[in-house]
CSV table of C-alpha atoms in Angstrom, one decimal:
chain,number,residue,atom,x,y,z
J,67,GLY,CA,0.2,-0.2,0.0
J,68,SER,CA,0.8,3.6,-0.6
J,69,ARG,CA,1.2,4.5,3.4
J,70,VAL,CA,1.6,8.0,3.8
J,71,LYS,CA,4.4,8.3,6.0
J,72,LYS,CA,4.3,11.5,7.2
J,73,LYS,CA,1.2,11.2,9.1
J,74,SER,CA,1.4,13.7,12.0
J,75,TYR,CA,0.8,12.3,15.7
J,76,SER,CA,-2.0,14.4,16.2
J,77,ASP,CA,-4.0,13.1,13.3
J,78,SER,CA,-3.4,9.6,14.3
J,79,LEU,CA,-4.7,10.5,17.9
J,80,ARG,CA,-7.7,12.2,16.4
J,81,SER,CA,-8.4,8.9,13.9
J,82,SER,CA,-8.2,6.9,17.2
J,83,LEU,CA,-9.9,9.3,19.5
J,84,ASP,CA,-12.5,11.8,19.1
J,85,SER,CA,-13.2,14.3,21.7
J,86,SER,CA,-16.5,12.7,22.9
J,87,SER,CA,-14.2,9.9,24.0
J,88,MET,CA,-11.9,11.9,26.0
J,89,ILE,CA,-12.4,13.9,29.3
J,90,PRO,CA,-10.0,17.0,29.7
J,91,ALA,CA,-8.0,17.4,32.9
J,92,LYS,CA,-5.3,19.2,34.6
J,93,ILE,CA,-2.2,17.9,36.0
J,94,ILE,CA,-2.1,18.9,39.9
J,95,ASP,CA,0.8,17.1,41.2
J,96,ASN,CA,3.6,15.2,39.3
J,97,SER,CA,7.0,13.5,39.7
J,98,VAL,CA,9.6,12.4,37.5
J,99,ARG,CA,12.5,12.1,39.7
J,100,ARG,CA,11.5,9.1,41.8
J,101,ARG,CA,11.3,5.2,40.9
J,102,ASP,CA,7.7,5.0,40.6
J,103,ASN,CA,6.4,8.1,39.4
J,104,MET,CA,2.9,9.2,39.9
J,105,LEU,CA,0.5,12.0,38.8
J,106,VAL,CA,-2.4,14.0,40.4
J,107,ILE,CA,-5.4,15.0,37.8
J,108,ASP,CA,-8.0,17.1,38.8
J,109,VAL,CA,-11.1,15.1,37.3
J,110,GLY,CA,-12.5,12.0,39.3
J,111,SER,CA,-15.3,9.5,39.5
J,112,ASN,CA,-17.9,12.4,39.1
J,113,ASP,CA,-16.2,13.2,36.1
J,114,GLY,CA,-16.8,9.9,35.0
J,115,VAL,CA,-13.1,8.6,35.3
J,116,ALA,CA,-12.5,5.2,36.5
J,117,PRO,CA,-9.3,3.0,37.3
J,118,GLU,CA,-7.7,1.4,34.2
J,119,MET,CA,-8.6,4.5,31.9
J,120,GLY,CA,-5.6,5.2,29.6
J,121,VAL,CA,-4.2,8.9,30.1
J,122,VAL,CA,-2.8,10.7,26.8
J,123,SER,CA,-1.3,14.3,26.1
J,124,GLY,CA,-1.0,16.2,23.1
J,125,THR,CA,2.0,14.1,22.3
J,126,GLY,CA,1.4,10.6,23.3
J,127,VAL,CA,0.7,8.2,26.5
J,128,VAL,CA,0.8,9.5,29.8
J,129,GLY,CA,0.1,6.7,32.1
J,130,ILE,CA,-3.3,4.8,33.1
J,131,ILE,CA,-5.5,5.8,36.3
J,132,SER,CA,-4.6,3.5,39.4
J,133,GLU,CA,-6.9,5.2,41.9
J,134,VAL,CA,-9.9,7.9,41.8
J,135,THR,CA,-12.0,9.6,44.3
J,136,ALA,CA,-14.8,12.2,43.6
J,137,HIS,CA,-12.9,14.7,42.0
J,138,HIS,CA,-9.3,13.5,41.6
J,139,ALA,CA,-7.5,10.6,40.1
J,140,LEU,CA,-4.1,9.0,40.3
J,141,VAL,CA,-2.3,8.3,37.7
J,142,MET,CA,0.7,5.6,37.0
J,143,SER,CA,3.0,7.5,35.1
J,144,ILE,CA,4.9,5.6,32.2
J,145,LEU,CA,7.9,6.7,34.4
J,146,ASN,CA,6.9,3.9,36.8
J,147,SER,CA,8.7,0.6,37.3
J,148,HIS,CA,5.1,-1.2,37.5
J,149,SER,CA,4.1,0.5,34.0
J,150,SER,CA,4.1,-2.1,31.2
J,151,ILE,CA,2.2,-0.8,27.8
J,152,SER,CA,1.7,-2.9,25.5
J,153,CYS,CA,3.1,-1.4,21.8
J,154,ARG,CA,4.5,-2.6,18.5
J,155,LEU,CA,6.8,-0.8,15.8
J,156,ARG,CA,4.5,1.2,13.5
J,157,GLY,CA,3.8,-0.5,10.2
J,158,THR,CA,5.1,-4.1,11.4
J,159,GLU,CA,4.2,-7.1,13.4
J,160,TYR,CA,6.7,-6.6,15.9
J,161,PHE,CA,4.7,-6.3,19.2
J,162,GLY,CA,6.7,-5.8,23.1
J,163,TYR,CA,6.1,-3.9,26.1
J,164,LEU,CA,7.2,-0.4,26.9
J,165,LYS,CA,8.9,-0.1,30.5
J,166,TRP,CA,10.7,2.4,32.1
J,167,LYS,CA,14.1,1.4,33.7
J,168,GLY,CA,14.7,4.6,35.9
J,169,GLY,CA,17.5,7.1,34.8
J,170,ARG,CA,16.3,9.6,32.5
J,171,PRO,CA,12.7,10.7,32.2
J,172,LEU,CA,13.0,10.8,28.4
J,173,ARG,CA,13.9,7.6,27.7
J,174,ALA,CA,12.4,3.6,28.1
J,175,CYS,CA,12.9,0.4,26.8
J,176,MET,CA,10.9,-2.2,24.6
J,177,ASP,CA,12.3,-5.6,25.0
J,178,ASP,CA,11.9,-9.2,23.3
J,179,VAL,CA,12.3,-7.7,20.0
J,180,PRO,CA,13.0,-10.8,17.4
J,181,ARG,CA,16.4,-10.8,16.1
J,182,HIS,CA,15.2,-11.1,12.5
J,183,ALA,CA,13.3,-7.5,12.9
J,184,HIS,CA,14.5,-5.0,10.4
J,185,ILE,CA,14.8,-2.0,12.8
J,186,GLN,CA,16.2,1.4,12.3
J,187,LYS,CA,16.9,4.2,14.7
J,188,GLY,CA,13.8,6.6,14.2
J,189,ASP,CA,11.2,3.7,13.8
J,190,VAL,CA,8.1,4.9,15.6
J,191,VAL,CA,7.0,2.8,18.7
J,192,GLU,CA,3.1,2.9,19.2
J,193,THR,CA,0.3,1.8,21.3
J,194,SER,CA,-0.7,-2.0,20.1
J,195,GLY,CA,-4.5,-1.8,20.7
J,196,PHE,CA,-3.7,-5.1,22.5
J,197,SER,CA,-4.8,-3.9,25.7
J,198,ASN,CA,-8.4,-2.5,26.4
J,199,VAL,CA,-6.7,0.7,27.8
J,200,PHE,CA,-5.3,2.6,24.7
J,201,PRO,CA,-6.8,2.1,21.2
J,202,ALA,CA,-4.1,1.2,18.6
J,203,GLY,CA,-1.7,3.8,17.0
J,204,ILE,CA,-0.9,6.3,19.8
J,205,PHE,CA,2.6,7.7,19.7
J,206,LEU,CA,4.8,6.5,22.6
J,207,GLY,CA,8.5,7.5,21.1
J,208,LYS,CA,10.9,6.5,18.4
J,209,VAL,CA,13.7,4.0,18.6
J,210,ALA,CA,16.9,5.5,19.7
J,211,GLU,CA,19.3,2.7,20.5
J,212,ILE,CA,19.2,-1.2,19.5
J,213,LYS,CA,20.8,-3.3,21.9
J,214,ASN,CA,21.2,-7.1,22.6
J,215,SER,CA,19.2,-8.8,25.1
J,216,SER,CA,21.2,-10.0,28.4
J,217,ASP,CA,20.8,-13.9,26.9
J,218,GLY,CA,21.5,-12.5,23.1
J,219,LEU,CA,18.1,-14.1,21.9
J,220,ALA,CA,16.6,-10.8,21.4
J,221,TYR,CA,16.8,-6.9,20.7
J,222,GLU,CA,16.1,-4.6,23.4
J,223,LEU,CA,15.0,-1.3,21.9
J,224,GLU,CA,15.8,2.1,23.9
J,225,ILE,CA,12.9,4.3,23.0
J,226,LEU,CA,13.3,8.0,23.2
J,227,LEU,CA,9.8,8.8,24.8
J,228,SER,CA,7.5,11.5,22.5
J,229,THR,CA,6.1,13.2,25.9
J,230,ASP,CA,8.3,15.5,28.3
J,231,LEU,CA,6.5,14.4,31.6
J,232,ALA,CA,8.2,16.8,33.3
J,233,ASN,CA,6.8,19.8,31.2
J,234,ILE,CA,3.0,18.8,30.8
J,235,SER,CA,0.2,20.4,32.6
J,236,HIS,CA,-3.2,19.4,30.6
J,237,VAL,CA,-4.2,15.7,29.7
J,238,ASN,CA,-6.9,13.7,28.4
J,239,VAL,CA,-8.5,10.5,30.2
J,240,ILE,CA,-9.6,8.3,27.4
J,241,LYS,CA,-13.4,7.1,28.3
J,242,ASN,CA,-13.1,3.3,27.4
J,243,HIS,CA,-16.7,2.4,25.8
J,244,SER,CA,-15.2,-1.1,25.0
J,245,LYS,CA,-14.2,-2.2,28.2
J,246,GLU,CA,-17.3,-2.9,29.7
J,247,GLU,CA,-18.0,-5.1,27.2
J,248,LEU,CA,-14.7,-6.9,27.0
J,249,ASP,CA,-14.9,-7.5,31.2
J,250,SER,CA,-18.1,-8.9,30.7
J,251,LEU,CA,-17.2,-11.0,27.9
J,252,LEU,CA,-13.7,-12.3,29.9
J,253,SER,CA,-15.8,-13.1,33.0
J,254,LYS,CA,-18.0,-15.6,31.0
């Protein structure tokens, strides 16, 4: 196919999310220097926010709601050792998990990429759509370095994150319409 390479991130966000599926929020507390970073936002259950909803900014993925009160929500940042976001290399069948291993707030890792994958620096990493938290195609970052995994059987990719979590003030919570359906299906 003649896939247009120059599709901007905001276009791809708009195609997978429309404004009616988003709840705008302001960040009122944020950390990036700890091992397990969290954010607090100014919307909660009264606004339709629930645990396990995804949180995005204009530049990409921010994190996942972990707890809510009536007017606030706690967000597990992607800069958290417990965060694991299902991702893929755009335009390929190569999937993995984006994880943060501490240190620099703009760098994360994608593990277990097969050795036969043709990867180049600058390749786009996006959400896979395999979880019911984020739709497919939301920007996560770009490949900055290609390293061997510790056992040498796969690649570990160092990803330059698209979102500078130290410098964001406004986010959107993704209302997940399919989540209840999927949950009820899985409980059967």
